[in-house]
Coordinates of N, CA and C in Angstrom, one line a residue:
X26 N 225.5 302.1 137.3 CA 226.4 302.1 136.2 C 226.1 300.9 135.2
X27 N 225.6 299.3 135.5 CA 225.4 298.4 135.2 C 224.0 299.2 134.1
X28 N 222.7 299.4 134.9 CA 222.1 300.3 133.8 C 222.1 301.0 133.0
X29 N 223.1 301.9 133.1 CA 223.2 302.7 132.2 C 224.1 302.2 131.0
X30 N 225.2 301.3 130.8 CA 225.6 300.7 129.9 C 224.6 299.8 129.4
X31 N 223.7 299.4 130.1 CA 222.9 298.1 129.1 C 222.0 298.8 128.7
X32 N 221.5 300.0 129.2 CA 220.8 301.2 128.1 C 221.3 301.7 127.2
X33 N 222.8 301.9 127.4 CA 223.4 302.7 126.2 C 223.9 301.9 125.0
X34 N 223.9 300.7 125.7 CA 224.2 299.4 124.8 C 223.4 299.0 123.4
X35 N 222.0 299.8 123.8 CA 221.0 299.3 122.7 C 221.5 300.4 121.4
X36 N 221.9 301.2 121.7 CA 222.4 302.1 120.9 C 223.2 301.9 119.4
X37 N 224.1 300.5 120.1 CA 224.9 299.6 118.8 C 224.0 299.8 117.7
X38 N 222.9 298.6 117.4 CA 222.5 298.3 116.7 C 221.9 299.8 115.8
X39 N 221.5 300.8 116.4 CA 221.1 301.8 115.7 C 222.1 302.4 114.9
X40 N 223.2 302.8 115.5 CA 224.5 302.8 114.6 C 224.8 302.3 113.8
X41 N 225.2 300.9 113.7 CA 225.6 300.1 112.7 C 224.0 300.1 111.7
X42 N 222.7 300.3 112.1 CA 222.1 300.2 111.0 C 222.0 301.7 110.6
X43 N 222.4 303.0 111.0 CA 222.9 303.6 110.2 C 224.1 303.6 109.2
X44 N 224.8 302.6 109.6 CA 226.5 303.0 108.9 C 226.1 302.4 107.4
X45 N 225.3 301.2 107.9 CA 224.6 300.5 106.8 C 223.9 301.2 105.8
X46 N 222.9 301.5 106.4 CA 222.0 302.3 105.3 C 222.8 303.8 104.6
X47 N 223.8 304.1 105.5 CA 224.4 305.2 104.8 C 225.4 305.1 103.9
X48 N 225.8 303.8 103.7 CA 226.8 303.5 102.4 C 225.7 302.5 101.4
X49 N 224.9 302.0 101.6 CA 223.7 301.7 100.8 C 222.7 303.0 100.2
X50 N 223.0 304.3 100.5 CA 221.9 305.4 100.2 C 222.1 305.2 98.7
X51 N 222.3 305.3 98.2 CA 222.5 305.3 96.8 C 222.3 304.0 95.8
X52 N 222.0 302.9 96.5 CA 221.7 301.9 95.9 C 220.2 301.2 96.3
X53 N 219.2 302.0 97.5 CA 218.1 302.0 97.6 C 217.6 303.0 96.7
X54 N 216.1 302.0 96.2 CA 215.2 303.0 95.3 C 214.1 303.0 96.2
X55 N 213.4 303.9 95.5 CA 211.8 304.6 96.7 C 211.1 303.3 96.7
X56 N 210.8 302.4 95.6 CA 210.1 301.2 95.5 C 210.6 300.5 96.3
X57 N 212.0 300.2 96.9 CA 212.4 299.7 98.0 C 212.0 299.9 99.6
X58 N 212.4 301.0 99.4 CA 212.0 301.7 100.6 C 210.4 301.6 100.9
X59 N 209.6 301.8 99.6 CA 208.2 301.6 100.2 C 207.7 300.7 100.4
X60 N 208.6 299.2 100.0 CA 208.7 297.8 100.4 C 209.1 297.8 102.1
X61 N 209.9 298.4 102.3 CA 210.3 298.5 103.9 C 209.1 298.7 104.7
X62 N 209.0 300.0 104.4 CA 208.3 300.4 105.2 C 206.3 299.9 105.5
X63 N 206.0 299.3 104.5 CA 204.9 298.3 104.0 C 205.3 296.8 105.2
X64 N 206.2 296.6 105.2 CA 206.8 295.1 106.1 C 206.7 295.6 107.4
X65 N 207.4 297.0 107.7 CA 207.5 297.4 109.3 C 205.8 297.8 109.6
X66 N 205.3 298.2 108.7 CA 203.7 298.3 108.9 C 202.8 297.3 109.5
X67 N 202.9 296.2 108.4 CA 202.4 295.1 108.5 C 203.1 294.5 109.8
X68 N 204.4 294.2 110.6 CA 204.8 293.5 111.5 C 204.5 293.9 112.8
X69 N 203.9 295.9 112.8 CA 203.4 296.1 113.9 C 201.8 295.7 114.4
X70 N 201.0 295.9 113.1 CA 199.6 295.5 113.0 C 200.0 293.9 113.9
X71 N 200.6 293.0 113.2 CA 200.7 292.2 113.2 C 200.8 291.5 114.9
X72 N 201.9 292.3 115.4 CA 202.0 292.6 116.8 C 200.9 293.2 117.7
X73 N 200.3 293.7 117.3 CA 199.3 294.7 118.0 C 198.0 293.5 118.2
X74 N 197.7 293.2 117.0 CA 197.2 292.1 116.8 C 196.9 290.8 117.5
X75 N 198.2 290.4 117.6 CA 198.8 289.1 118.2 C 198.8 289.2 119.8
X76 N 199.7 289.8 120.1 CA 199.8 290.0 121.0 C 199.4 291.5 122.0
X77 N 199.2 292.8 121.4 CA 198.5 293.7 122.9 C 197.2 293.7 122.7
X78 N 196.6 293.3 122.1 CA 194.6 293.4 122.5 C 194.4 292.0 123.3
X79 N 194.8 290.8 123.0 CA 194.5 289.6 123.1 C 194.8 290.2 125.0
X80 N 196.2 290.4 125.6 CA 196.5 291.3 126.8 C 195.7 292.3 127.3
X81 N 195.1 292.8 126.4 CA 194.7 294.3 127.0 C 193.2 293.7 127.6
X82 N 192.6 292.8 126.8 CA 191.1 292.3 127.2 C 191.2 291.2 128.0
X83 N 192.3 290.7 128.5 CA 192.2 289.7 129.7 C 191.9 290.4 131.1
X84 N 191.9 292.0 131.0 CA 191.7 292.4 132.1 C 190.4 293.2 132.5
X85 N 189.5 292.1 131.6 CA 188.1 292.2 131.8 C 187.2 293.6 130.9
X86 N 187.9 294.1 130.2 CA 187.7 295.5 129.6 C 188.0 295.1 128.2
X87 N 187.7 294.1 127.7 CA 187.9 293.4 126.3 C 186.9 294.5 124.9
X88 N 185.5 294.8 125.8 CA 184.9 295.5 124.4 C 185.4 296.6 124.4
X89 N 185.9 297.5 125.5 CA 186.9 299.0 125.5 C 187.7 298.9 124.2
X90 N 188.8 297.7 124.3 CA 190.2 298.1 124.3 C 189.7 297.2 122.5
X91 N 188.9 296.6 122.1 CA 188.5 296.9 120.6 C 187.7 297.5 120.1
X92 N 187.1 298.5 121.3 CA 186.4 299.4 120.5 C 187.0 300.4 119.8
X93 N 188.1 301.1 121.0 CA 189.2 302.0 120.8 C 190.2 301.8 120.1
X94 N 190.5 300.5 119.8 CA 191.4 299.8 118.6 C 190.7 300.6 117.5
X95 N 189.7 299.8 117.1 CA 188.6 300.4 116.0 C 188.3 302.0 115.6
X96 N 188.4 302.6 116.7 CA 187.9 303.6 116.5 C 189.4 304.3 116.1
X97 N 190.6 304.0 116.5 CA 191.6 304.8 116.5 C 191.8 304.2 114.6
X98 N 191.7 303.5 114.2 CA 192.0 302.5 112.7 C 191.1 303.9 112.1
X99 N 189.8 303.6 112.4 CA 188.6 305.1 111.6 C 189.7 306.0 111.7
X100 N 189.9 306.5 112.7 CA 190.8 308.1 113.0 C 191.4 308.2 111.5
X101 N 192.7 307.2 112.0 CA 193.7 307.0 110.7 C 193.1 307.5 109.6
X102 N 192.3 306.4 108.8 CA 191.7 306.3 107.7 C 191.1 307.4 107.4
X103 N 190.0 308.7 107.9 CA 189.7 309.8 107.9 C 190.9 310.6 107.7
X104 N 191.8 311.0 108.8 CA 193.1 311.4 108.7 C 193.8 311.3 107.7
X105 N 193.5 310.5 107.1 CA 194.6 310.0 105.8 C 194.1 310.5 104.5
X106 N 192.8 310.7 104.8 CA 191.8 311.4 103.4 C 192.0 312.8 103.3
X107 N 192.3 313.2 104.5 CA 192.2 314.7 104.3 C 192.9 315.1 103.3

């Protein structure tokens, strides 16, 4: 029971940042929004960055896990031309 409320608990925040954004809909512009979404971009790189490769290559498989970084970034970039 103890888990399943501190699971369902995370749930708050997603609510309230819908109740938020849904009395805000009308006072966001796209240029905003493409500001958001530009920052949540950047903060995961940023993360990925920082902290899971720096992790992922302590476990002795360091040219793997930037190769496949790299190669998945190409993917993207191709993917994104189509």
């Amino acid at each position: 029971v103890k888990s399943f409320l501190v699971s369902a608990s995370t749930a708050i925040p997603i609510v309230a940042g819908f109740l938020v954004a849904r009395h805000l809909y009308h006072v966001i512009t796209g240029d905003l929004i493409a500001i958001i979404v530009g920052g949540t971009a950047g903060l995961m790189i940023y993360i990925s960055a920082d902290e899971l490769i720096p992790a992922a290559c302590q476990g002795g498989v360091g040219h793997r896990t930037i190769f496949s970084f790299m190669a998945g970034v190409l993917l993207v970039i191709v993917l994104g031309g189509i």
